[in-house]
């Protein structure tokens, strides 16, 4: 088999890249180890930044998101018995959309298959070869048969545990990591929303988050031991913990519902530099991981493949490699800023083992400042709705100067 771009991993990054390339007339093949059913049912985060929703709309895969997703104009921070609103739209002119990652995946799979795209599910035992050459190869096993895909480029979008990053030769990359001493216990419930907007809560017992998926399905999380298992928590114990961390003295209480899914989310910051070796490009979780606080993971993956699709488009149109050569640096600037934001939100909103009363007071003071100062609230809001996709402050300043 031969294709131009071999994409290893059929999550949002891989599928969206394949879609963007198709719109530019560039052929690709997506290899995914899981079955379509498993891929489409994996429960992940659900906050889409402004730029992510725009890209999905502009490229024709956003219709269902527009219909079924919920636009949120603000989020709440709860601490010290108070709940304060951050007016995202008022501070930035932008909003976010609540729409599950697996719904984005379903929309992308359908769009790719309807356009005749090749998405090969159940591709096992993937190995990457000849990455330093002009014809890298992907070997895999599918339906009992050994296959080889020859490509111009290989893109690794197979997540943190995938083979792509592990295929980099020793010493060509540097990895930066921070592990957090807690996880998130996540539940999906059937029932009406407790609030119209998200609530991020700091409580002495630990962090809690009220989110939503639809008018009928709600998503809630609370800080837990990183080694905890979903089966350790009875429904009653889960509700007691959520009430303890979230209910307020004015009588507001989190709505209970039938729990239909429980999982524990690990928390880690990780960045691999550079995001390229030879003809292999890494994108999304294969290259970087953020803790979930602030929901940046999928949005970063989308930003990566947007940059990469432009580089590949330029290459196939003109043979130029300037954008491809700048891929890693362009993406990493945004990745590090989102890593900083996710680390900051995580640090501000969680209890760390061994934290003393002084530390807790610092966290409350920081939340008080962030919600009370327009400057600080704007800083949170502009990160939350998403920093500009590619242009930095300097490029924007230049544009402003030339416009005036
Ligand atoms: C959700 C996840 C997040 O990490 C977050 O910050 C907000 C919402 C969610 O799954 O709904």
Coordinates of C-alpha atoms and ligand atoms in Angstrom, one line a residue:
X1 CA 0.0 0.0 0.0
X2 CA 1.2 3.5 -0.7
X3 CA -0.2 6.9 0.5
X4 CA 1.1 10.4 0.9
X5 CA 0.5 10.8 4.7
X6 CA 0.3 7.7 6.9
X7 CA -1.6 8.7 10.1
X8 CA -1.1 6.4 13.1
X9 CA -4.0 6.9 15.5
X10 CA -7.7 7.6 14.9
X11 CA -8.5 10.0 17.7
X12 CA -9.5 13.6 17.1
X13 CA -6.0 14.6 16.0
X14 CA -5.5 11.9 13.4
X15 CA -9.0 12.0 12.0
X16 CA -9.1 15.8 11.8
X17 CA -5.7 15.9 10.1
X18 CA -7.0 13.4 7.5
X19 CA -10.0 15.5 6.9
X20 CA -8.1 18.8 6.5
X21 CA -5.7 17.1 4.1
X22 CA -8.5 15.7 2.1
X23 CA -10.0 19.2 1.7
X24 CA -6.6 20.1 0.2
X25 CA -6.6 17.1 -2.1
X26 CA -3.9 15.3 -0.2
X27 CA -4.4 11.6 0.3
X28 CA -3.9 9.9 3.7
X29 CA -4.6 6.6 5.5
X30 CA -5.5 6.5 9.1
X31 CA -4.6 3.4 11.1
X32 CA -6.4 2.8 14.4
X33 CA -5.8 -0.1 16.7
X34 CA -9.3 -0.1 18.3
X35 CA -12.6 -1.0 16.7
X36 CA -14.8 1.8 15.5
X37 CA -17.3 1.0 18.3
X38 CA -14.6 1.2 21.0
X39 CA -13.1 4.4 19.6
X40 CA -16.5 6.1 19.3
X41 CA -17.5 5.3 22.9
X42 CA -14.5 6.4 24.8
X43 CA -15.5 9.1 27.3
X44 CA -13.1 12.0 27.4
X45 CA -13.4 15.7 28.1
X46 CA -15.9 17.9 26.5
X47 CA -14.9 21.6 26.3
X48 CA -14.2 23.0 22.9
X49 CA -12.4 26.3 22.6
X50 CA -13.7 29.0 20.4
X51 CA -11.0 28.3 17.7
X52 CA -11.8 24.6 17.8
X53 CA -15.5 25.1 17.1
X54 CA -14.7 27.6 14.4
X55 CA -12.3 25.2 12.6
X56 CA -14.9 22.4 12.8
X57 CA -17.6 24.7 11.4
X58 CA -15.4 26.1 8.6
X59 CA -14.4 22.7 7.4
X60 CA -17.9 21.2 7.4
X61 CA -17.8 18.9 10.3
X62 CA -19.5 21.1 12.9
X63 CA -23.2 20.8 12.0
X64 CA -24.2 18.4 14.8
X65 CA -21.9 20.2 17.2
X66 CA -23.7 23.4 16.4
X67 CA -27.1 21.7 16.9
X68 CA -26.4 19.6 19.9
X69 CA -23.5 21.3 21.7
X70 CA -24.2 23.9 24.3
X71 CA -22.6 27.3 24.0
X72 CA -21.3 28.6 27.4
X73 CA -20.6 32.2 28.0
X74 CA -19.1 32.0 31.5
X75 CA -17.7 29.6 34.0
X76 CA -17.8 29.7 37.8
X77 CA -15.1 29.4 40.4
X78 CA -16.3 28.3 43.9
X79 CA -14.2 28.7 47.0
X80 CA -14.5 29.7 50.6
X81 CA -18.3 29.2 50.5
X82 CA -18.7 31.6 47.5
X83 CA -19.3 31.2 43.8
X84 CA -17.9 33.8 41.5
X85 CA -18.6 34.0 37.7
X86 CA -15.9 34.6 35.1
X87 CA -17.7 36.3 32.2
X88 CA -15.7 34.7 29.3
X89 CA -17.7 36.4 26.6
X90 CA -17.7 39.8 28.3
X91 CA -13.9 39.6 28.9
X92 CA -12.8 38.1 25.6
X93 CA -15.7 38.3 23.1
X94 CA -15.5 34.5 22.8
X95 CA -17.4 31.5 24.2
X96 CA -16.8 27.8 24.6
X97 CA -18.9 24.8 23.5
X98 CA -19.7 21.8 25.6
X99 CA -19.7 18.8 23.3
X100 CA -18.1 15.4 24.1
X101 CA -14.8 14.5 22.4
X102 CA -16.3 11.1 21.3
X103 CA -19.0 13.0 19.6
X104 CA -16.4 15.0 17.6
X105 CA -14.7 11.6 16.8
X106 CA -18.1 10.2 15.6
X107 CA -18.6 13.2 13.3
X108 CA -15.1 13.0 11.9
X109 CA -15.2 9.2 11.3
X110 CA -18.5 9.6 9.4
X111 CA -17.3 12.5 7.4
X112 CA -14.0 10.7 6.4
X113 CA -15.8 7.5 5.5
X114 CA -18.5 9.3 3.5
X115 CA -15.8 11.1 1.5
X116 CA -14.2 7.7 0.7
X117 CA -11.4 8.2 3.2
X118 CA -9.4 5.2 4.4
X119 CA -9.7 4.7 8.2
X120 CA -8.4 1.2 9.0
X121 CA -9.7 0.1 12.4
X122 CA -8.2 -2.9 14.2
X123 CA -4.7 -2.2 12.9
X124 CA -2.5 -4.0 15.5
X125 CA 1.2 -4.4 16.2
X126 CA 2.1 -1.1 14.5
X127 CA 5.8 -0.5 13.8
X128 CA 7.4 2.6 12.2
X129 CA 10.4 2.2 9.9
X130 CA 12.8 4.3 7.9
X131 CA 11.7 7.5 9.6
X132 CA 14.9 9.3 8.5
X133 CA 14.4 8.4 4.9
X134 CA 12.2 10.0 2.2
X135 CA 9.9 6.9 2.3
X136 CA 9.0 6.1 5.8
X137 CA 6.9 2.9 6.3
X138 CA 4.3 1.7 8.8
X139 CA 4.0 -2.0 9.3
X140 CA 0.9 -3.5 10.9
X141 CA -1.3 -6.5 11.3
X142 CA -4.9 -6.5 10.3
X143 CA -7.4 -9.3 9.9
X144 CA -4.5 -11.7 10.4
X145 CA -2.5 -10.3 7.6
X146 CA 0.9 -8.4 7.7
X147 CA 0.7 -5.2 5.8
X148 CA 3.1 -2.3 5.0
X149 CA 2.1 1.2 4.2
X150 CA 4.7 3.3 2.4
X151 CA 4.3 7.0 2.8
X152 CA 5.9 10.4 2.2
X153 CA 5.3 11.3 5.8
X154 CA 4.1 9.6 9.0
X155 CA 2.1 11.4 11.6
X156 CA 1.9 10.0 15.1
X157 CA -1.4 10.8 16.6
X158 CA -1.7 7.6 18.7
X159 CA -1.7 9.2 22.2
X160 CA 0.6 9.2 25.1
X161 CA 1.0 5.5 25.3
X162 CA 1.2 5.0 21.5
X163 CA 4.2 3.6 19.5
X164 CA 4.9 6.8 17.6
X165 CA 6.8 8.7 20.2
X166 CA 8.5 5.5 21.3
X167 CA 9.8 5.0 17.8
X168 CA 12.0 8.1 18.0
X169 CA 15.7 7.1 18.2
X170 CA 17.4 7.6 21.5
X171 CA 18.6 11.1 22.3
X172 CA 16.8 13.0 19.5
X173 CA 14.2 14.4 21.9
X174 CA 13.9 15.8 25.4
X175 CA 11.0 14.9 27.6
X176 CA 9.6 17.1 30.3
X177 CA 7.3 15.7 32.9
X178 CA 5.3 16.6 36.0
X179 CA 3.2 14.1 37.8
X180 CA 0.4 15.2 40.1
X181 CA -0.2 13.3 43.4
X182 CA -4.0 12.9 42.7
X183 CA -6.4 11.9 40.0
X184 CA -10.0 12.8 39.0
X185 CA -12.9 10.5 39.7
X186 CA -15.3 11.1 36.8
X187 CA -19.0 10.1 36.5
X188 CA -21.6 10.4 33.8
X189 CA -25.1 10.6 35.1
X190 CA -28.6 10.7 33.7
X191 CA -30.5 13.7 35.0
X192 CA -31.0 17.4 34.5
X193 CA -28.1 19.9 34.9
X194 CA -27.5 21.3 38.4
X195 CA -26.5 24.6 36.9
X196 CA -26.4 26.3 33.5
X197 CA -22.6 26.8 33.7
X198 CA -19.6 24.9 34.8
X199 CA -18.4 25.1 38.4
X200 CA -14.8 24.6 39.3
X201 CA -14.6 24.2 43.1
X202 CA -11.8 24.3 45.6
X203 CA -12.9 22.7 48.9
X204 CA -10.9 21.6 51.9
X205 CA -11.7 18.0 51.0
X206 CA -10.3 18.6 47.5
X207 CA -11.3 19.8 44.0
X208 CA -14.7 19.1 42.4
X209 CA -16.1 20.0 38.9
X210 CA -19.7 20.2 37.7
X211 CA -19.9 19.9 33.9
X212 CA -22.5 18.7 31.4
X213 CA -22.9 16.8 28.2
X214 CA -26.5 17.5 27.2
X215 CA -29.8 18.5 28.9
X216 CA -30.1 14.8 29.9
X217 CA -26.5 13.8 30.7
X218 CA -24.2 15.4 33.2
X219 CA -20.5 15.0 33.8
X220 CA -19.1 15.4 37.3
X221 CA -15.5 15.0 38.7
X222 CA -13.8 15.1 42.1
X223 CA -10.2 14.9 43.1
X224 CA -9.2 11.4 44.3
X225 CA -6.2 9.2 45.0
X226 CA -4.4 8.6 41.7
X227 CA -4.4 4.9 42.3
X228 CA -8.1 4.7 43.2
X229 CA -10.3 2.5 41.1
X230 CA -13.8 3.2 39.9
X231 CA -15.1 0.0 41.6
X232 CA -14.0 1.3 45.1
X233 CA -16.7 3.9 45.2
X234 CA -20.4 3.0 45.8
X235 CA -22.9 5.4 44.3
X236 CA -23.8 6.6 47.8
X237 CA -20.2 7.4 48.7
X238 CA -19.8 9.3 45.4
X239 CA -22.8 11.5 46.1
X240 CA -21.8 12.1 49.7
X241 CA -18.4 13.4 48.5
X242 CA -19.9 15.6 45.8
X243 CA -22.4 17.1 48.2
X244 CA -19.7 17.8 50.8
X245 CA -17.5 19.6 48.2
X246 CA -20.1 21.4 46.2
X247 CA -23.3 22.2 48.1
X248 CA -23.5 25.8 49.3
X249 CA -25.1 27.4 52.3
X250 CA -27.8 29.2 50.3
X251 CA -29.4 25.8 49.7
X252 CA -27.9 25.1 46.3
X253 CA -27.2 21.4 45.9
X254 CA -25.8 19.2 43.2
X255 CA -28.6 17.2 41.5
X256 CA -28.3 13.5 41.8
X257 CA -29.0 11.1 39.0
X258 CA -28.5 7.6 37.8
X259 CA -24.7 7.0 37.5
X260 CA -24.1 5.4 34.0
X261 CA -20.3 5.5 33.9
X262 CA -17.4 5.8 36.4
X263 CA -13.7 6.3 35.6
X264 CA -10.5 7.6 37.2
X265 CA -8.4 10.1 35.1
X266 CA -4.7 10.3 35.7
X267 CA -3.0 13.7 35.9
X268 CA 0.3 14.5 34.3
X269 CA 2.0 17.3 32.4
X270 CA 4.3 16.1 29.7
X271 CA 6.0 17.6 26.7
X272 CA 8.3 16.0 24.1
X273 CA 10.6 18.4 22.2
X274 CA 10.9 18.6 19.3
X275 CA 7.6 17.2 17.9
X276 CA 9.4 15.9 14.8
X277 CA 12.1 13.5 13.7
X278 CA 12.9 13.2 10.0
X279 CA 9.6 12.4 8.3
X280 CA 7.7 11.6 11.5
X281 CA 5.6 14.4 13.0
X282 CA 4.0 13.9 16.4
X283 CA 0.7 15.6 17.2
X284 CA -1.7 15.8 20.2
X285 CA -1.3 13.5 23.2
X286 CA 1.5 11.6 21.4
X287 CA 3.7 14.7 21.9
X288 CA 2.2 16.3 25.0
X289 CA -0.2 15.8 27.9
X290 CA -1.8 18.3 30.2
X291 CA -3.8 17.6 33.4
X292 CA -7.5 17.9 32.6
X293 CA -8.2 21.1 34.6
X294 CA -9.1 23.6 31.9
X295 CA -9.8 21.0 29.3
X296 CA -7.0 21.8 27.0
X297 CA -6.0 18.3 25.7
X298 CA -8.2 17.9 22.6
X299 CA -7.9 21.6 21.8
X300 CA -4.1 21.4 21.7
X301 CA -4.4 18.4 19.4
X302 CA -6.6 20.3 17.0
X303 CA -4.2 23.3 17.0
X304 CA -1.3 20.9 16.2
X305 CA -2.9 19.3 13.2
X306 CA -4.1 22.7 11.9
X307 CA -0.5 23.8 11.8
X308 CA 0.7 20.5 10.3
X309 CA -2.0 20.5 7.6
X310 CA -0.8 23.9 6.4
X311 CA 2.8 22.7 6.3
X312 CA 1.9 19.6 4.3
X313 CA -0.3 21.7 2.0
X314 CA 2.6 24.0 1.3
X315 CA 4.9 21.1 0.7
X316 CA 2.6 19.4 -1.9
X317 CA 1.8 22.7 -3.6
X318 CA 5.3 24.0 -4.0
X319 CA 7.9 21.6 -2.5
X320 CA 8.7 24.2 0.1
X321 CA 9.4 23.0 3.6
X322 CA 9.4 26.2 5.5
X323 CA 6.1 25.6 7.4
X324 CA 6.9 22.0 8.0
X325 CA 10.4 22.9 9.3
X326 CA 8.7 25.4 11.7
X327 CA 6.0 22.9 12.8
X328 CA 7.5 21.9 16.1
X329 CA 8.5 25.4 17.2
X330 CA 5.2 26.9 16.2
X331 CA 3.2 24.2 18.1
X332 CA 5.4 24.1 21.2
X333 CA 5.0 27.8 21.9
X334 CA 1.3 27.2 22.3
X335 CA 1.7 23.8 24.0
X336 CA 3.9 25.4 26.7
X337 CA 1.4 28.2 27.3
X338 CA -1.4 25.7 27.6
X339 CA 0.7 23.5 29.9
X340 CA 1.3 26.5 32.1
X341 CA -2.4 27.3 32.2
X342 CA -3.4 23.7 33.0
X343 CA -0.7 23.4 35.7
X344 CA -1.8 26.8 37.2
X345 CA -5.5 25.9 37.2
X346 CA -4.6 22.5 38.7
X347 CA -2.4 24.0 41.4
X348 CA -4.9 26.7 42.3
X349 CA -7.8 24.3 42.6
X350 CA -6.5 21.1 44.2
X351 CA -5.3 20.0 47.7
X352 CA -1.8 18.6 47.6
X353 CA -0.7 16.0 50.2
X354 CA 1.1 17.8 53.0
X355 CA -0.4 21.2 52.2
X356 CA -0.8 23.3 55.3
X357 CA -3.3 25.9 56.3
X358 CA -1.2 28.7 54.9
X359 CA -1.1 27.0 51.5
X360 CA -4.9 26.7 51.5
X361 CA -5.2 30.4 52.4
X362 CA -2.9 31.3 49.5
X363 CA -5.2 29.3 47.1
X364 CA -8.3 31.1 48.4
X365 CA -6.6 34.4 48.1
X366 CA -5.6 33.6 44.5
X367 CA -9.1 32.7 43.6
X368 CA -10.4 35.8 45.3
X369 CA -7.9 37.9 43.3
X370 CA -8.6 36.1 40.0
X371 CA -12.4 36.6 40.4
X372 CA -12.1 40.1 41.7
X373 CA -9.7 41.7 39.4
X374 CA -10.7 42.4 35.8
X375 CA -7.1 42.0 34.6
X376 CA -6.6 38.7 36.3
X377 CA -10.1 37.4 35.2
X378 CA -9.2 38.4 31.6
X379 CA -6.0 36.4 31.8
X380 CA -7.9 33.3 32.9
X381 CA -10.6 33.9 30.4
X382 CA -8.4 34.4 27.4
X383 CA -6.5 31.1 28.2
X384 CA -9.8 29.3 28.8
X385 CA -11.4 30.2 25.5
X386 CA -8.1 29.4 23.8
X387 CA -5.0 31.4 22.9
X388 CA -4.7 32.3 19.2
X389 CA -4.0 29.3 17.1
X390 CA -0.7 30.3 15.6
X391 CA -0.1 34.0 15.8
X392 CA 1.6 35.2 18.9
X393 CA 1.3 38.6 20.6
X394 CA 4.0 40.0 18.3
X395 CA 2.3 39.1 15.1
X396 CA -0.9 40.6 16.4
X397 CA 0.9 43.8 17.4
X398 CA 2.3 44.0 13.9
X399 CA -1.1 43.6 12.5
X400 CA -2.5 46.2 14.7
X401 CA 0.3 48.6 13.8
X402 CA -0.2 48.1 10.0
X403 CA -4.0 48.5 10.4
X404 CA -3.7 51.9 12.1
Ligands
LIG1 C1 -14.7 18.8 31.4 C2 -13.4 18.4 31.6 C3 -12.5 19.3 32.0 O1 -11.2 18.9 32.1 C4 -12.8 20.6 32.3 O2 -11.8 21.4 32.7 C5 -14.1 21.0 32.2 C6 -15.1 20.1 31.7 C7 -15.7 17.8 30.9 O3 -15.4 16.7 30.7 O4 -16.9 18.2 30.8

